[in-house]
mmCIF file of C-alpha atoms in Angstrom:
data_model
loop_
_atom_site.group_PDB
_atom_site.id
_atom_site.type_symbol
_atom_site.label_atom_id
_atom_site.label_comp_id
_atom_site.label_asym_id
_atom_site.label_seq_id
_atom_site.Cartn_x
_atom_site.Cartn_y
_atom_site.Cartn_z
ATOM 1 C CA MET A 1 0.000 0.000 0.000
ATOM 2 C CA THR A 2 1.284 3.449 -0.919
ATOM 3 C CA ARG A 3 2.090 5.502 2.137
ATOM 4 C CA LYS A 4 -0.434 8.232 2.787
ATOM 5 C CA LYS A 5 0.701 11.815 3.318
ATOM 6 C CA VAL A 6 -0.158 13.127 6.790
ATOM 7 C CA VAL A 7 0.126 16.615 8.301
ATOM 8 C CA PHE A 8 0.311 16.541 12.099
ATOM 9 C CA LEU A 9 -0.893 19.454 14.237
ATOM 10 C CA GLY A 10 0.014 19.654 17.920
ATOM 11 C CA THR A 11 1.966 21.662 20.462
ATOM 12 C CA PRO A 12 2.658 20.375 24.037
ATOM 13 C CA ALA A 13 4.579 17.357 25.338
ATOM 14 C CA VAL A 14 1.540 15.060 25.208
ATOM 15 C CA ALA A 15 1.227 15.838 21.495
ATOM 16 C CA ARG A 16 4.949 15.161 21.018
ATOM 17 C CA ARG A 17 4.377 11.622 22.291
ATOM 18 C CA ALA A 18 1.467 11.216 19.873
ATOM 19 C CA LEU A 19 3.703 12.339 17.008
ATOM 20 C CA GLU A 20 6.387 9.846 18.055
ATOM 21 C CA ILE A 21 3.836 7.040 17.844
ATOM 22 C CA LEU A 22 2.607 8.240 14.448
ATOM 23 C CA LEU A 23 6.181 8.374 13.149
ATOM 24 C CA ASP A 24 6.625 4.752 14.197
ATOM 25 C CA ALA A 25 3.845 3.875 11.724
ATOM 26 C CA GLU A 26 6.062 4.922 8.806
ATOM 27 C CA SER A 27 5.164 1.821 6.757
ATOM 28 C CA SER A 28 1.660 3.208 6.182
ATOM 29 C CA VAL A 29 1.991 6.984 6.574
ATOM 30 C CA GLN A 30 4.500 9.723 5.841
ATOM 31 C CA VAL A 31 4.396 12.846 7.996
ATOM 32 C CA VAL A 32 5.099 15.516 5.383
ATOM 33 C CA ALA A 33 4.728 18.528 7.690
ATOM 34 C CA VAL A 34 4.066 19.511 11.280
ATOM 35 C CA VAL A 35 1.954 22.477 12.349
ATOM 36 C CA THR A 36 2.447 23.872 15.843
ATOM 37 C CA GLN A 37 2.095 27.053 17.861
ATOM 38 C CA PRO A 38 4.836 29.683 17.323
ATOM 39 C CA PRO A 39 7.881 29.447 19.610
ATOM 40 C CA ALA A 40 7.301 30.874 23.076
ATOM 41 C CA ARG A 41 9.455 33.531 24.691
ATOM 42 C CA ALA A 42 12.144 32.054 26.897
ATOM 43 C CA PRO A 43 12.368 33.279 30.498
ATOM 44 C CA ARG A 44 14.807 36.055 31.342
ATOM 45 C CA GLY A 45 15.114 37.324 27.774
ATOM 46 C CA GLY A 46 16.706 34.185 26.382
ATOM 47 C CA GLY A 47 15.122 34.348 22.937
ATOM 48 C CA THR A 48 12.404 31.866 22.015
ATOM 49 C CA VAL A 49 11.774 28.186 22.700
ATOM 50 C CA PRO A 50 10.100 25.883 20.152
ATOM 51 C CA SER A 51 7.187 23.747 21.290
ATOM 52 C CA PRO A 52 7.887 20.068 22.145
ATOM 53 C CA VAL A 53 6.244 19.023 18.865
ATOM 54 C CA HIS A 54 8.339 21.566 16.942
ATOM 55 C CA ALA A 55 11.542 20.240 18.503
ATOM 56 C CA LEU A 56 10.716 16.620 17.614
ATOM 57 C CA ALA A 57 9.893 17.544 14.030
ATOM 58 C CA GLN A 58 13.247 19.281 13.708
ATOM 59 C CA GLU A 59 15.003 16.170 15.035
ATOM 60 C CA HIS A 60 13.395 14.158 12.228
ATOM 61 C CA GLY A 61 13.926 16.761 9.510
ATOM 62 C CA ILE A 62 10.199 17.360 9.050
ATOM 63 C CA PRO A 63 9.127 20.800 7.769
ATOM 64 C CA VAL A 64 7.438 22.894 10.472
ATOM 65 C CA LEU A 65 4.728 25.523 10.039
ATOM 66 C CA THR A 66 3.975 27.942 12.906
ATOM 67 C CA PRO A 67 1.090 30.196 11.885
ATOM 68 C CA GLU A 68 -0.363 32.561 14.462
ATOM 69 C CA SER A 69 -3.758 31.555 13.107
ATOM 70 C CA ALA A 70 -4.889 28.606 10.999
ATOM 71 C CA ARG A 71 -6.809 31.153 8.899
ATOM 72 C CA GLU A 72 -3.653 32.774 7.501
ATOM 73 C CA GLU A 73 -3.709 32.837 3.701
ATOM 74 C CA ALA A 74 -0.050 31.833 3.298
ATOM 75 C CA PHE A 75 -0.501 28.889 5.665
ATOM 76 C CA LEU A 76 -3.608 27.600 3.869
ATOM 77 C CA GLU A 77 -1.910 27.961 0.482
ATOM 78 C CA THR A 78 1.059 25.928 1.750
ATOM 79 C CA LEU A 79 -1.264 23.227 3.045
ATOM 80 C CA GLU A 80 -3.105 23.099 -0.282
ATOM 81 C CA THR A 81 0.225 22.678 -2.053
ATOM 82 C CA LEU A 82 1.170 19.803 0.273
ATOM 83 C CA ALA A 83 -2.181 18.148 -0.544
ATOM 84 C CA PRO A 84 -2.153 15.784 2.469
ATOM 85 C CA ASP A 85 -4.313 12.687 2.467
ATOM 86 C CA LEU A 86 -5.079 13.169 6.164
ATOM 87 C CA CYS A 87 -4.513 15.692 8.923
ATOM 88 C CA VAL A 88 -4.144 14.637 12.570
ATOM 89 C CA THR A 89 -4.591 17.012 15.498
ATOM 90 C CA ALA A 90 -3.545 16.489 19.114
ATOM 91 C CA ALA A 91 -3.745 19.444 21.520
ATOM 92 C CA TYR A 92 -2.912 21.898 18.747
ATOM 93 C CA GLY A 93 -4.629 24.908 20.310
ATOM 94 C CA ASN A 94 -5.980 26.688 17.241
ATOM 95 C CA VAL A 95 -9.415 26.709 15.607
ATOM 96 C CA LEU A 96 -9.448 25.162 12.116
ATOM 97 C CA PRO A 97 -11.503 26.952 9.419
ATOM 98 C CA GLU A 98 -13.693 25.292 6.784
ATOM 99 C CA ARG A 99 -11.094 25.893 4.103
ATOM 100 C CA PHE A 100 -8.552 23.914 6.139
ATOM 101 C CA LEU A 101 -10.972 21.038 6.752
ATOM 102 C CA ALA A 102 -11.696 20.759 3.018
ATOM 103 C CA ILE A 103 -8.061 20.108 2.085
ATOM 104 C CA PRO A 104 -7.206 16.537 3.262
ATOM 105 C CA ARG A 105 -9.166 13.991 1.203
ATOM 106 C CA PHE A 106 -9.652 11.619 4.150
ATOM 107 C CA GLY A 107 -10.481 14.458 6.531
ATOM 108 C CA THR A 108 -8.937 15.537 9.824
ATOM 109 C CA LEU A 109 -8.817 13.224 12.838
ATOM 110 C CA ASN A 110 -8.482 14.589 16.364
ATOM 111 C CA ILE A 111 -7.263 12.766 19.474
ATOM 112 C CA HIS A 112 -9.525 13.966 22.294
ATOM 113 C CA PRO A 113 -8.911 12.728 25.871
ATOM 114 C CA SER A 114 -12.513 12.030 26.896
ATOM 115 C CA LEU A 115 -15.407 9.766 26.016
ATOM 116 C CA LEU A 116 -17.103 12.098 23.555
ATOM 117 C CA PRO A 117 -19.718 13.527 23.608
ATOM 118 C CA LEU A 118 -18.728 13.967 27.275
ATOM 119 C CA TYR A 119 -16.330 16.795 28.127
ATOM 120 C CA ARG A 120 -16.156 18.652 24.854
ATOM 121 C CA GLY A 121 -13.884 21.668 25.092
ATOM 122 C CA ALA A 122 -10.613 23.008 26.380
ATOM 123 C CA ALA A 123 -10.048 21.055 29.623
ATOM 124 C CA PRO A 124 -11.620 17.592 29.341
ATOM 125 C CA VAL A 125 -9.243 15.736 31.649
ATOM 126 C CA GLN A 126 -9.084 18.446 34.306
ATOM 127 C CA ARG A 127 -12.863 18.751 34.464
ATOM 128 C CA ALA A 128 -13.362 14.993 34.553
ATOM 129 C CA VAL A 129 -10.873 14.617 37.415
ATOM 130 C CA GLU A 130 -12.418 17.584 39.217
ATOM 131 C CA GLU A 131 -15.783 15.802 39.080
ATOM 132 C CA GLY A 132 -14.231 12.603 40.440
ATOM 133 C CA VAL A 133 -15.084 10.328 37.513
ATOM 134 C CA LEU A 134 -14.113 6.676 37.861
ATOM 135 C CA GLU A 135 -14.203 6.019 34.112
ATOM 136 C CA SER A 136 -12.838 8.085 31.282
ATOM 137 C CA GLY A 137 -11.137 7.342 28.003
ATOM 138 C CA VAL A 138 -9.989 8.723 24.699
ATOM 139 C CA THR A 139 -11.768 9.358 21.407
ATOM 140 C CA VAL A 140 -10.480 9.614 17.864
ATOM 141 C CA ALA A 141 -13.032 11.743 16.032
ATOM 142 C CA PHE A 142 -13.316 13.580 12.744
ATOM 143 C CA THR A 143 -13.022 17.338 13.093
ATOM 144 C CA VAL A 144 -15.949 19.524 12.103
ATOM 145 C CA ARG A 145 -16.554 23.226 12.653
ATOM 146 C CA ALA A 146 -18.453 22.656 15.913
ATOM 147 C CA MET A 147 -16.171 22.055 18.918
ATOM 148 C CA ASP A 148 -15.395 18.317 19.363
ATOM 149 C CA ALA A 149 -18.711 17.399 17.718
ATOM 150 C CA GLY A 150 -17.522 15.317 14.770
ATOM 151 C CA PRO A 151 -18.289 11.643 14.079
ATOM 152 C CA VAL A 152 -16.382 9.144 16.227
ATOM 153 C CA ALA A 153 -13.871 6.942 14.427
ATOM 154 C CA ALA A 154 -12.748 4.982 17.506
ATOM 155 C CA GLN A 155 -13.031 5.129 21.265
ATOM 156 C CA LEU A 156 -11.312 3.465 24.220
ATOM 157 C CA ARG A 157 -12.606 3.316 27.804
ATOM 158 C CA GLU A 158 -10.329 3.365 30.855
ATOM 159 C CA ARG A 159 -10.848 3.071 34.612
ATOM 160 C CA VAL A 160 -9.561 6.135 36.470
ATOM 161 C CA ASP A 161 -7.412 5.783 39.580
ATOM 162 C CA PRO A 162 -9.119 7.946 42.257
ATOM 163 C CA ASN A 163 -5.719 9.401 43.194
ATOM 164 C CA VAL A 164 -4.257 10.053 39.735
ATOM 165 C CA LYS A 165 -3.379 13.661 38.918
ATOM 166 C CA ALA A 166 -4.688 15.279 35.748
ATOM 167 C CA PRO A 167 -1.286 15.736 34.010
ATOM 168 C CA ASP A 168 -0.504 12.039 34.420
ATOM 169 C CA LEU A 169 -3.931 10.967 33.180
ATOM 170 C CA LEU A 170 -3.681 13.398 30.262
ATOM 171 C CA ALA A 171 -0.344 11.942 29.141
ATOM 172 C CA HIS A 172 -1.674 8.384 29.521
ATOM 173 C CA LEU A 173 -4.796 9.083 27.469
ATOM 174 C CA PHE A 174 -2.924 10.843 24.664
ATOM 175 C CA GLU A 175 -0.529 7.910 24.374
ATOM 176 C CA LYS A 176 -3.432 5.455 24.305
ATOM 177 C CA GLY A 177 -5.209 7.690 21.806
ATOM 178 C CA ALA A 178 -2.236 7.825 19.453
ATOM 179 C CA HIS A 179 -1.998 4.034 19.392
ATOM 180 C CA LEU A 180 -5.762 3.857 18.817
ATOM 181 C CA LEU A 181 -5.399 6.302 15.925
ATOM 182 C CA VAL A 182 -2.692 4.204 14.269
ATOM 183 C CA ARG A 183 -4.808 1.052 14.608
ATOM 184 C CA THR A 184 -7.748 2.863 13.025
ATOM 185 C CA LEU A 185 -5.912 4.346 10.029
ATOM 186 C CA PRO A 186 -6.115 1.246 7.764
ATOM 187 C CA GLN A 187 -9.925 1.355 7.979
ATOM 188 C CA VAL A 188 -9.914 5.079 7.265
ATOM 189 C CA PHE A 189 -7.783 4.635 4.175
ATOM 190 C CA ASP A 190 -9.543 1.565 2.733
ATOM 191 C CA GLY A 191 -13.004 3.045 3.275
ATOM 192 C CA SER A 192 -14.245 0.329 5.628
ATOM 193 C CA LEU A 193 -14.587 2.630 8.654
ATOM 194 C CA VAL A 194 -18.148 3.554 9.588
ATOM 195 C CA PRO A 195 -17.953 6.638 11.859
ATOM 196 C CA GLN A 196 -20.566 6.967 14.589
ATOM 197 C CA GLU A 197 -22.408 10.253 14.993
ATOM 198 C CA GLN A 198 -22.288 11.692 18.511
ATOM 199 C CA ASN A 199 -25.404 12.026 20.620
ATOM 200 C CA ALA A 200 -25.557 15.797 20.910
ATOM 201 C CA ALA A 201 -28.190 15.581 23.645
ATOM 202 C CA ALA A 202 -25.673 13.799 25.908
ATOM 203 C CA ALA A 203 -22.863 16.320 25.351
ATOM 204 C CA THR A 204 -21.197 18.050 28.291
ATOM 205 C CA LYS A 205 -18.758 20.958 28.285
ATOM 206 C CA ALA A 206 -15.249 21.149 29.722
ATOM 207 C CA LYS A 207 -14.703 24.874 30.116
ATOM 208 C CA LYS A 208 -11.278 26.456 30.312
ATOM 209 C CA ILE A 209 -9.611 26.435 33.747
ATOM 210 C CA MET A 210 -9.337 29.844 35.409
ATOM 211 C CA VAL A 211 -6.578 30.697 37.916
ATOM 212 C CA GLU A 212 -9.033 31.938 40.531
ATOM 213 C CA GLU A 213 -10.656 28.506 40.671
ATOM 214 C CA GLY A 214 -7.576 27.144 42.433
ATOM 215 C CA LEU A 215 -8.442 28.580 45.851
ATOM 216 C CA LEU A 216 -9.739 25.788 48.102
ATOM 217 C CA ASP A 217 -12.992 26.389 49.964
ATOM 218 C CA TRP A 218 -12.958 24.501 53.253
ATOM 219 C CA ARG A 219 -16.767 24.408 53.236
ATOM 220 C CA ALA A 220 -16.518 21.700 50.565
ATOM 221 C CA THR A 221 -16.046 18.035 51.451
ATOM 222 C CA ALA A 222 -12.583 16.498 51.618
ATOM 223 C CA LYS A 223 -13.406 14.393 48.521
ATOM 224 C CA VAL A 224 -14.344 17.480 46.498
ATOM 225 C CA LEU A 225 -11.145 19.251 47.572
ATOM 226 C CA HIS A 226 -8.972 16.194 46.881
ATOM 227 C CA ASP A 227 -10.395 15.933 43.360
ATOM 228 C CA LYS A 228 -9.750 19.632 42.748
ATOM 229 C CA VAL A 229 -6.125 19.280 43.880
ATOM 230 C CA ARG A 230 -5.690 16.381 41.433
ATOM 231 C CA ALA A 231 -7.465 18.222 38.622
ATOM 232 C CA PHE A 232 -5.499 21.473 38.922
ATOM 233 C CA SER A 233 -2.119 19.795 39.519
ATOM 234 C CA GLY A 234 0.649 21.425 37.524
ATOM 235 C CA TRP A 235 -1.320 24.459 36.344
ATOM 236 C CA PRO A 236 -2.833 26.531 37.903
ATOM 237 C CA GLY A 237 -2.376 24.528 41.105
ATOM 238 C CA THR A 238 -4.504 24.798 44.237
ATOM 239 C CA ARG A 239 -4.039 27.060 47.243
ATOM 240 C CA GLY A 240 -5.317 26.990 50.789
ATOM 241 C CA ARG A 241 -5.543 29.889 53.239
ATOM 242 C CA PHE A 242 -4.091 29.325 56.699
ATOM 243 C CA THR A 243 -2.741 31.135 59.697
ATOM 244 C CA VAL A 244 0.708 30.136 60.939
ATOM 245 C CA ALA A 245 1.203 31.303 64.541
ATOM 246 C CA GLY A 246 -1.547 33.834 63.914
ATOM 247 C CA GLU A 247 -0.168 35.223 60.635
ATOM 248 C CA GLU A 248 -2.191 34.696 57.446
ATOM 249 C CA THR A 249 -0.576 32.902 54.518
ATOM 250 C CA GLU A 250 -1.468 30.950 51.394
ATOM 251 C CA LEU A 251 0.077 27.533 50.918
ATOM 252 C CA LYS A 252 0.110 25.741 47.586
ATOM 253 C CA ILE A 253 -1.466 22.312 48.097
ATOM 254 C CA VAL A 254 0.350 19.796 45.905
ATOM 255 C CA THR A 255 -0.653 16.257 46.928
ATOM 256 C CA THR A 256 -3.559 15.118 49.081
ATOM 257 C CA ARG A 257 -5.702 12.155 49.996
ATOM 258 C CA VAL A 258 -9.061 11.768 51.700
ATOM 259 C CA GLY A 259 -8.611 11.015 55.388
ATOM 260 C CA THR A 260 -10.273 8.332 57.482
ATOM 261 C CA GLY A 261 -11.517 10.765 60.112
ATOM 262 C CA GLU A 262 -9.676 9.102 62.994
ATOM 263 C CA ARG A 263 -8.058 11.117 65.835
ATOM 264 C CA LEU A 264 -9.365 14.456 64.551
ATOM 265 C CA PRO A 265 -7.910 17.747 65.748
ATOM 266 C CA ALA A 266 -10.314 20.493 66.786
ATOM 267 C CA ARG A 267 -12.283 22.112 63.954
ATOM 268 C CA GLY A 268 -10.039 24.629 62.193
ATOM 269 C CA GLU A 269 -6.805 23.349 63.730
ATOM 270 C CA CYS A 270 -4.302 21.427 61.607
ATOM 271 C CA THR A 271 -1.803 18.912 62.877
ATOM 272 C CA LEU A 272 0.664 16.341 61.575
ATOM 273 C CA GLN A 273 -0.383 12.703 61.764
ATOM 274 C CA GLY A 274 1.984 10.225 60.148
ATOM 275 C CA ASP A 275 3.141 11.729 56.851
ATOM 276 C CA ALA A 276 0.260 14.162 56.391
ATOM 277 C CA LEU A 277 -1.172 17.400 57.713
ATOM 278 C CA ILE A 278 -4.764 16.799 58.785
ATOM 279 C CA VAL A 279 -7.220 19.510 57.750
ATOM 280 C CA VAL A 280 -10.781 19.152 59.029
ATOM 281 C CA CYS A 281 -13.357 20.558 56.600
ATOM 282 C CA GLU A 282 -16.560 22.273 57.727
ATOM 283 C CA ASP A 283 -18.595 19.074 57.331
ATOM 284 C CA GLY A 284 -16.148 17.112 59.493
ATOM 285 C CA THR A 285 -14.450 15.173 56.674
ATOM 286 C CA THR A 286 -10.664 15.305 56.642
ATOM 287 C CA LEU A 287 -8.222 16.204 53.914
ATOM 288 C CA GLU A 288 -4.723 14.812 54.355
ATOM 289 C CA VAL A 289 -2.106 17.107 52.809
ATOM 290 C CA VAL A 290 0.972 15.090 51.889
ATOM 291 C CA GLU A 291 2.939 17.720 49.935
ATOM 292 C CA LEU A 292 2.709 21.511 49.935
ATOM 293 C CA GLN A 293 4.667 24.585 48.931
ATOM 294 C CA PRO A 294 5.081 27.686 51.118
ATOM 295 C CA PRO A 295 5.416 31.060 49.354
ATOM 296 C CA GLY A 296 8.806 31.474 47.722
ATOM 297 C CA LYS A 297 10.000 27.989 48.671
ATOM 298 C CA ARG A 298 10.268 24.568 47.090
ATOM 299 C CA VAL A 299 7.706 21.801 47.423
ATOM 300 C CA LEU A 300 7.989 20.157 50.847
ATOM 301 C CA SER A 301 6.668 16.992 52.392
ATOM 302 C CA ALA A 302 4.109 17.691 55.100
ATOM 303 C CA ARG A 303 6.524 16.368 57.704
ATOM 304 C CA ASP A 304 9.376 18.660 56.579
ATOM 305 C CA PHE A 305 7.031 21.644 56.550
ATOM 306 C CA TRP A 306 5.726 20.844 60.047
ATOM 307 C CA ASN A 307 9.195 20.275 61.451
ATOM 308 C CA GLY A 308 10.238 23.654 60.070
ATOM 309 C CA LEU A 309 7.553 25.539 61.999
ATOM 310 C CA ARG A 310 8.980 27.250 65.071
ATOM 311 C CA VAL A 311 5.505 27.403 66.585
ATOM 312 C CA LYS A 312 3.261 24.410 65.886
ATOM 313 C CA ASP A 313 0.150 26.522 65.440
ATOM 314 C CA LEU A 314 -1.431 25.993 61.989
ATOM 315 C CA ARG A 315 -5.097 26.726 61.284
ATOM 316 C CA ARG A 316 -7.148 26.834 58.124
ATOM 317 C CA ILE A 317 -9.091 29.978 57.255
#
């Protein structure tokens, strides 16, 4: 079978892994170009840094396109000249216009880390983890103008560890999704694939994460707070308000678990038990904080943080 020409669109590290897997399928496809977000500014005025996908493409000698917008005339003309058989997107981060979608003769396939039509939108994994789902998965779907609403080419279900953090689950699902994509490509190319239309009535939205959402509200249950810590791990992170020896501070909460409720301190007081700081929520459930980060310092274990307090007087606000 003649290798089909593929253009890959993606930006972050999870998309780099998807591209690696697609490149391993070189017997059936040829990645003729990569499209990614423009290089980001390096910290401290050090020039610019290419995206992880950009860097991998350069390592393999693959041409790279970095349009500010997928609507740019020069970009669309270049894509039309390439005349790809298929486009593949994975966390690209740019809206694709109708003119783009009309170019590849087999269409554009997107790797989306949810069980579509659930969690359409910008933050599917974070929102699923925030809601404490015990099952998720990944979908390979055709791209249409409506957000994540295209026909499903393939789907894989996965049980979700109740303690997994969103960045780890995201990476896992993108890797699984890339393998699922490669397994599905022969059916796409030989015309035997029968895509399944999504049930629009069952669709849910995964709205973009906002920084202000990261502040923990101790009126919530420990389970709700634990799921938020897992969901917002990495960026934007979660923060809790405390007093340390009477002085107010915000601590970044990095790793938690839901406590058993044994040997509780007084409501509002926090204390070290084993390897965790015990925080009693308003409803009496307990959140065990295993790792945290004080302002301007590195991430510490709860024990190291507690041992570093001159006065063992920590209270939640």
